[in-house]
């Protein structure tokens, strides 16, 4: 950041994108987001972290379990756990998916879900069973892209069901570790 521009990794995945400071500060607010209250915090004054990545990973396991069990789900929105995956699977097989749902899956959810699980598997390599489950789930989720592109809802539903079953195994493994 300088007096004129903010350099960032933008939401579309472009590293080192630049935006004028004034536009960045305007965009940083959450005024146009219906569920948000107030503005997003802008954090500064970071300190050097203490500990190792392995220690941080171990310390994150209780919160990971909390999220995986759906304790952080927003009321009224589908959760990202087994229930949400099964709900989407059922929608795919009974009605097919809407244009909006298809677009979100293709442009955001599938690549983000696969990438996050793959990165997490790498981070948690000291927990081989958990890392293996996460890597397998990453492959299942990432592989679902072609099913959505082809509008092959039966194939997508199978993948979502597989991801759901793996999610259950991930929760069980987290319970052992947390």
CSV table of C-alpha atoms in Angstrom, one decimal:
chain,number,residue,atom,x,y,z
A,1,UNK,CA,0.0,0.0,0.0
A,2,UNK,CA,1.1,3.5,-0.7
A,3,UNK,CA,-0.7,6.9,-0.8
A,4,UNK,CA,-2.4,6.1,-4.1
A,5,UNK,CA,-3.0,2.3,-4.3
A,6,UNK,CA,-3.7,-0.8,-2.3
A,7,UNK,CA,-2.2,-4.0,-3.6
A,8,UNK,CA,-4.2,-7.1,-2.7
A,9,UNK,CA,-5.2,-10.6,-3.7
A,10,UNK,CA,-8.7,-10.0,-5.0
A,11,UNK,CA,-11.7,-12.2,-4.6
A,12,UNK,CA,-11.5,-13.5,-8.2
A,13,UNK,CA,-8.1,-14.9,-7.4
A,14,UNK,CA,-5.9,-12.3,-9.1
A,15,UNK,CA,-2.8,-11.8,-6.9
A,16,UNK,CA,-1.2,-8.4,-6.8
A,17,UNK,CA,-4.3,-6.6,-8.0
A,18,UNK,CA,-4.2,-2.8,-7.4
A,19,UNK,CA,-7.0,-0.5,-6.5
A,20,UNK,CA,-7.0,3.2,-5.7
A,21,UNK,CA,-7.2,3.7,-1.9
A,22,UNK,CA,-10.5,5.6,-2.1
A,23,UNK,CA,-12.2,2.9,-4.1
A,24,UNK,CA,-10.7,0.2,-1.8
A,25,UNK,CA,-12.0,1.9,1.3
A,26,UNK,CA,-15.5,2.3,-0.3
A,27,UNK,CA,-15.5,-1.4,-1.4
A,28,UNK,CA,-14.3,-2.6,2.0
A,29,UNK,CA,-17.5,-1.5,3.7
A,30,UNK,CA,-20.4,-3.9,3.9
A,31,UNK,CA,-23.2,-1.4,3.4
A,32,UNK,CA,-24.7,-3.2,0.4
A,33,UNK,CA,-24.6,-6.7,2.0
A,34,UNK,CA,-28.0,-7.5,3.4
A,35,UNK,CA,-26.9,-9.8,6.3
A,36,UNK,CA,-23.9,-7.7,7.5
A,37,UNK,CA,-24.0,-5.2,10.3
A,38,UNK,CA,-21.6,-2.3,10.2
A,39,UNK,CA,-18.4,-2.2,8.2
A,40,UNK,CA,-15.7,-4.8,7.9
A,41,UNK,CA,-12.7,-4.3,10.2
A,42,UNK,CA,-9.5,-3.3,8.6
A,43,UNK,CA,-6.7,-4.8,10.7
A,44,UNK,CA,-3.2,-3.4,11.1
A,45,UNK,CA,-0.4,-3.6,13.5
A,46,UNK,CA,0.3,-7.3,13.0
A,47,UNK,CA,2.8,-9.0,15.3
A,48,UNK,CA,5.1,-11.8,14.5
A,49,UNK,CA,3.4,-15.1,15.3
A,50,UNK,CA,4.6,-17.4,18.0
A,51,UNK,CA,4.9,-21.1,17.5
A,52,UNK,CA,5.1,-23.4,14.5
A,53,UNK,CA,2.6,-24.3,11.8
A,54,UNK,CA,2.3,-27.7,13.3
A,55,UNK,CA,1.4,-26.2,16.7
A,56,UNK,CA,-1.1,-23.9,15.0
A,57,UNK,CA,-2.6,-26.8,13.2
A,58,UNK,CA,-3.0,-28.8,16.4
A,59,UNK,CA,-4.5,-25.8,18.1
A,60,UNK,CA,-7.1,-25.4,15.4
A,61,UNK,CA,-8.5,-28.9,15.6
A,62,UNK,CA,-11.2,-28.1,18.2
A,63,UNK,CA,-12.5,-25.2,16.1
A,64,UNK,CA,-12.3,-27.4,13.0
A,65,UNK,CA,-14.5,-29.9,14.7
A,66,UNK,CA,-16.9,-27.2,15.7
A,67,UNK,CA,-17.2,-26.0,12.1
A,68,UNK,CA,-17.4,-29.5,10.7
A,69,UNK,CA,-20.3,-30.4,13.0
A,70,UNK,CA,-22.2,-27.3,11.7
A,71,UNK,CA,-22.1,-25.4,15.0
A,72,UNK,CA,-21.2,-22.2,13.1
A,73,UNK,CA,-24.0,-22.5,10.5
A,74,UNK,CA,-26.0,-19.4,9.8
A,75,UNK,CA,-29.7,-20.1,10.6
A,76,UNK,CA,-31.8,-20.2,7.5
A,77,UNK,CA,-28.9,-21.1,5.2
A,78,UNK,CA,-27.9,-24.6,4.2
A,79,UNK,CA,-24.9,-25.8,6.2
A,80,UNK,CA,-21.7,-27.1,4.6
A,81,UNK,CA,-21.9,-30.4,6.5
A,82,UNK,CA,-23.6,-33.7,5.6
A,83,UNK,CA,-27.1,-32.2,5.8
A,84,UNK,CA,-26.2,-29.4,3.3
A,85,UNK,CA,-24.5,-31.9,0.9
A,86,UNK,CA,-27.4,-34.3,1.1
A,87,UNK,CA,-29.9,-31.4,0.5
A,88,UNK,CA,-28.0,-30.3,-2.6
A,89,UNK,CA,-27.7,-34.0,-3.8
A,90,UNK,CA,-31.5,-34.4,-3.5
A,91,UNK,CA,-32.2,-31.2,-5.3
A,92,UNK,CA,-29.9,-32.2,-8.2
A,93,UNK,CA,-31.6,-35.6,-8.6
A,94,UNK,CA,-35.2,-34.4,-8.2
A,95,UNK,CA,-35.3,-31.1,-10.0
A,96,UNK,CA,-31.9,-30.5,-11.4
A,97,UNK,CA,-30.1,-27.3,-10.3
A,98,UNK,CA,-31.0,-23.8,-11.2
A,99,UNK,CA,-28.8,-21.5,-13.3
A,100,UNK,CA,-27.8,-19.6,-10.1
A,101,UNK,CA,-26.9,-22.7,-8.2
A,102,UNK,CA,-24.9,-24.0,-11.1
A,103,UNK,CA,-23.1,-20.7,-11.5
A,104,UNK,CA,-22.2,-20.6,-7.8
A,105,UNK,CA,-20.9,-24.2,-7.9
A,106,UNK,CA,-18.8,-23.6,-11.1
A,107,UNK,CA,-17.5,-20.2,-10.3
A,108,UNK,CA,-16.9,-20.5,-6.6
A,109,UNK,CA,-18.0,-23.4,-4.4
A,110,UNK,CA,-16.4,-26.4,-6.1
A,111,UNK,CA,-13.0,-24.8,-6.7
A,112,UNK,CA,-12.9,-23.2,-3.2
A,113,UNK,CA,-14.1,-26.4,-1.5
A,114,UNK,CA,-11.5,-28.5,-3.3
A,115,UNK,CA,-8.7,-26.0,-2.8
A,116,UNK,CA,-9.4,-25.5,0.9
A,117,UNK,CA,-9.5,-29.2,1.6
A,118,UNK,CA,-6.4,-29.9,-0.4
A,119,UNK,CA,-4.5,-27.1,1.4
A,120,UNK,CA,-5.8,-28.3,4.8
A,121,UNK,CA,-4.7,-31.8,4.0
A,122,UNK,CA,-1.2,-30.5,3.3
A,123,UNK,CA,-1.2,-28.5,6.5
A,124,UNK,CA,-2.4,-31.4,8.6
A,125,UNK,CA,0.0,-34.0,7.1
A,126,UNK,CA,1.2,-34.8,10.7
A,127,UNK,CA,-2.3,-36.3,11.1
A,128,UNK,CA,-2.2,-38.9,8.2
A,129,UNK,CA,-5.7,-40.3,8.5
A,130,UNK,CA,-7.3,-36.9,8.6
A,131,UNK,CA,-5.1,-35.6,5.8
A,132,UNK,CA,-6.0,-38.6,3.7
A,133,UNK,CA,-9.7,-38.1,4.2
A,134,UNK,CA,-9.4,-34.4,3.4
A,135,UNK,CA,-7.4,-35.1,0.2
A,136,UNK,CA,-9.9,-37.7,-0.9
A,137,UNK,CA,-12.7,-35.2,-0.3
A,138,UNK,CA,-10.9,-32.5,-2.2
A,139,UNK,CA,-10.6,-34.9,-5.2
A,140,UNK,CA,-14.3,-35.8,-5.0
A,141,UNK,CA,-15.4,-32.1,-4.8
A,142,UNK,CA,-13.0,-30.9,-7.5
A,143,UNK,CA,-14.1,-33.8,-9.8
A,144,UNK,CA,-17.7,-32.7,-9.5
A,145,UNK,CA,-17.0,-29.7,-11.8
A,146,UNK,CA,-17.5,-31.7,-15.0
A,147,UNK,CA,-20.8,-33.1,-13.7
A,148,UNK,CA,-22.1,-29.6,-13.3
A,149,UNK,CA,-20.7,-28.4,-16.6
A,150,UNK,CA,-22.5,-31.3,-18.3
A,151,UNK,CA,-25.6,-30.9,-16.2
A,152,UNK,CA,-25.2,-34.5,-15.2
A,153,UNK,CA,-27.2,-34.3,-12.0
A,154,UNK,CA,-27.1,-38.0,-11.2
A,155,UNK,CA,-23.3,-38.0,-11.4
A,156,UNK,CA,-23.2,-34.8,-9.3
A,157,UNK,CA,-25.5,-36.3,-6.7
A,158,UNK,CA,-23.2,-39.4,-6.4
A,159,UNK,CA,-20.2,-37.1,-5.8
A,160,UNK,CA,-22.1,-35.0,-3.3
A,161,UNK,CA,-23.1,-38.2,-1.5
A,162,UNK,CA,-19.5,-39.4,-1.5
A,163,UNK,CA,-18.4,-36.0,-0.2
A,164,UNK,CA,-21.0,-36.3,2.6
A,165,UNK,CA,-19.8,-39.7,3.6
A,166,UNK,CA,-16.2,-38.5,3.7
A,167,UNK,CA,-17.4,-35.5,5.8
A,168,UNK,CA,-18.8,-37.9,8.4
A,169,UNK,CA,-15.5,-39.7,8.5
A,170,UNK,CA,-13.7,-36.4,8.9
A,171,UNK,CA,-15.9,-35.4,11.8
A,172,UNK,CA,-15.2,-38.7,13.5
A,173,UNK,CA,-11.4,-38.3,13.0
A,174,UNK,CA,-11.6,-34.8,14.3
A,175,UNK,CA,-13.4,-36.1,17.4
A,176,UNK,CA,-10.5,-38.4,18.1
A,177,UNK,CA,-7.9,-35.6,17.7
A,178,UNK,CA,-9.6,-32.6,19.2
